[in-house]
Amino acid sequence: MKHLLTLHDWSTEEILDTLALAKKLKEEQKKGIPHPHLKGKTLGMIFSKSSTRTRVSFEVGMYQLGGSALFLNSNDIQLGRGESIYDTANVLSRFLDGIMIRTYKQSDVEDLAKYGSIPIINGLTDLVHPCQILADFQTVLEKKGALKGLKMAFIGDGNNIAHSLLYGCAKVGMDVSIATPKGYECNAEVVKNALADAEKTGANIVLTHSPEEAIAGADAVYADTWISMGQESEKEEKVKIFMPYQINQELFSKAKKDAIFLHCLPAYRGYEVTEDVIDGPNSVIFDEAENRLHAQKAVMVRLMSQEA
Ligand code: CP
Ligand code: NVA
């Protein structure tokens, strides 16, 4: 295991071991026990899109691990002026010990991994957001004590979060139901890959247009914005189409009584979720956001330290 490009690339064991390490690192952090596994190492963080959680959690995470992180806005480095991924990967590999990249095309992240010689961590592309799902799984484990055999329901756009949930749930044996409007279904290749993995782990995958069907009996209910970064011009049209997919109290009540509510954030109250649900007693969104820090520290230790 050298990179984190998608969760599909990782084995079930690699995912579960990383989650176990994330739990340990969180406990150490809370107790004030130092854990400088990446002393003297530097992570480069390339961003072509906005970020609050990813940027801050990676930077703080590196600091807590004894290393340092460099914020590289893609507009300010030569990549934004057309320098090739090939040259960028080769040059940055001479300075850094790892790269986290948030960008549009999944192929750019794959190319960085192909041409560079250091670990590459996908911090979100249009296709997937693997770090987010590791933090989500850590949160489900904390609240429910298991992943396998539980049911996750995602209601909304067949986007990067939906794709990473498919990949992640298929690997860990968690049932996953995704409800999207017609025309906004998940990527066919992602679905095919996830179905193949699910066959091995016993995860049940359901893809539907019915939010009621997806949410029925769910242990965890997940929402994301309807307007992902880069889709701002589609807002007016999408809001009309997605309104029946809003997670409000009426829909949420069809999940299990003790279901938790997850959202990767940023959230838009009154659109994909109502205030009473996201700010209600079943919502765990801030624990989920915090776990970005712990889960990503585990990813960095596994990929960037010689010890792991
Ligand atoms: N969930 C998430 O990735 O948040 P940011 O866009 O703020 O990094
Ligand atoms: N689907 C959202 C996730 C943000 C963390 C986006 O891509 O903008």
Coordinates of N, CA and C and ligand atoms in Angstrom, one line a residue, residues 47 49-57 102 123-124 129 132 161 222 224 229 263-266 289 292 296, ligand 1:
F47 N -4.1 22.3 -3.5 CA -5.6 22.5 -3.6 C -5.9 23.3 -4.8
K49 N -9.3 23.4 -5.3 CA -10.7 23.7 -4.9 C -10.6 24.2 -3.4
S50 N -11.7 24.8 -3.0 CA -11.8 25.3 -1.6 C -11.8 24.2 -0.6
S51 N -11.4 24.5 0.7 CA -11.5 23.5 1.7 C -11.4 24.2 3.1
T52 N -12.1 23.7 4.0 CA -11.9 24.1 5.4 C -11.4 22.8 6.2
R53 N -12.2 21.8 6.2 CA -11.8 20.6 7.0 C -10.5 19.9 6.5
T54 N -10.5 19.6 5.2 CA -9.3 18.9 4.7 C -8.0 19.6 5.0
R55 N -8.1 20.9 4.6 CA -6.8 21.7 4.8 C -6.4 21.7 6.2
V56 N -7.3 22.1 7.1 CA -6.9 22.3 8.5 C -6.6 20.9 9.2
S57 N -7.3 19.9 8.9 CA -7.1 18.6 9.6 C -5.8 18.0 9.1
R102 N -6.2 17.9 -3.7 CA -7.6 18.1 -4.0 C -7.8 18.8 -5.3
G123 N -7.4 14.0 -1.7 CA -8.1 14.8 -0.7 C -9.4 15.3 -1.3
L124 N -9.9 14.6 -2.3 CA -11.2 14.8 -3.0 C -10.9 15.1 -4.5
H129 N -13.9 10.7 -2.6 CA -13.4 11.4 -1.5 C -13.0 10.4 -0.4
Q132 N -12.7 11.2 3.6 CA -13.9 11.5 4.2 C -14.6 10.2 4.7
I161 N -19.0 11.7 -2.9 CA -19.2 11.0 -1.6 C -20.0 9.7 -1.8
Y222 N -27.0 9.5 5.5 CA -25.9 10.5 5.0 C -26.5 11.5 4.0
D224 N -25.2 15.0 1.6 CA -24.2 15.9 1.1 C -24.8 17.0 0.3
M229 N -18.5 21.3 -5.6 CA -17.6 22.3 -6.1 C -17.4 22.1 -7.6
H263 N -23.0 13.9 7.7 CA -22.9 14.9 6.6 C -21.4 15.2 6.5
C264 N -20.9 15.2 5.3 CA -19.4 15.4 5.2 C -19.1 16.9 5.5
L265 N -20.1 17.8 5.3 CA -20.0 19.2 5.4 C -19.1 19.8 4.3
P266 N -19.3 21.0 3.8 CA -20.2 22.0 4.3 C -21.7 21.6 3.9
A289 N -16.6 15.3 11.7 CA -15.6 16.3 11.2 C -14.3 16.2 12.0
R292 N -11.9 13.4 10.8 CA -11.1 13.6 9.7 C -9.6 13.7 10.1
Q296 N -7.1 10.7 9.1 CA -6.0 11.1 8.1 C -4.6 10.9 8.8
Ligands
CP1 N1 -15.8 17.5 4.0 C1 -14.7 18.2 3.5 O1 -13.9 17.6 2.8 O2 -14.7 19.5 3.8 P1 -13.8 20.6 3.2 O3 -14.3 20.8 1.8 O4 -14.0 21.8 4.1 O5 -12.4 20.1 3.2

